[in-house]
């Protein structure tokens, strides 16, 4: 993959598409099988959240470097209702959608860097990075 | 949307997931399986996830839902073939799948079902 890619998340088939693309880039930068599985799982959670709660959105996929290490950075953006209380949303078990409330908290544990910015009424951006070891 | 086929072997139903699971396919499988258990009077269900590359919260919830749903319909469920990387990721995600019986592979899953059934007359 040269440069960046952006994928629209507008339906549940797109969530599968995001998983497949993230997997192929994770393989390309040499992540271990376990780390590939972790970042693809986190991507699946965040893509579904953007779809279900954000009413759709997109993800930018970037390869980043830090000295000899390469990383995979994913930026999920939606223009949905936003998250009023971020700490609460990150708490395991907290859900407003009848889910298990594990998507956000679990994704944070599965990646090396996690950043969530949200403004009620404007939307939500979640940025995650997984580094090769 | 692709549907996951359900195979019947005696009074056991075998579901081998060979597609990239879309949420709609997951929901359809739950319904199809409930219908099939009742229609065939199945006593056991084996879900083979050997080919499944990730289990996220939605797919994990499906496995738990199927196990308790089939239990209510008098069928025992065993999930077989979970990849090591998937197991590691599930634990970190926070999903323990406590109520779901698992076996390493199809053969061991069949043996486990036999064992459960001989123990419960
Ligand atoms: N992109 C988003 N826009 C608005 N609200 C969100 C967004 N992502 C998450 N939320 C809110 O945060 C809550 C927790 O999200 P999380 O992904 O952890 O759990 P869930 O989606 O409810 O269940 P699970 O992911 O376990 O199936 C959601 O129920 C929702 O209220
Ligand atoms: Mg979620």
Coordinates of C-alpha atoms and ligand atoms in Angstrom, one line a residue, chain A residues 45 48-49 53 102-104, chain B residues 57, ligand 2:
Chain A
X45 CA -15.6 -2.7 16.7
X48 CA -19.5 -0.9 13.6
X49 CA -19.8 1.9 16.2
X53 CA -24.2 5.1 16.5
X102 CA -17.1 -3.8 25.1
X103 CA -16.3 -2.2 21.8
X104 CA -14.6 1.0 23.0
Chain B
X57 CA -18.1 -8.4 20.5
Ligands
LIG2 MG1 -19.7 -1.2 19.9

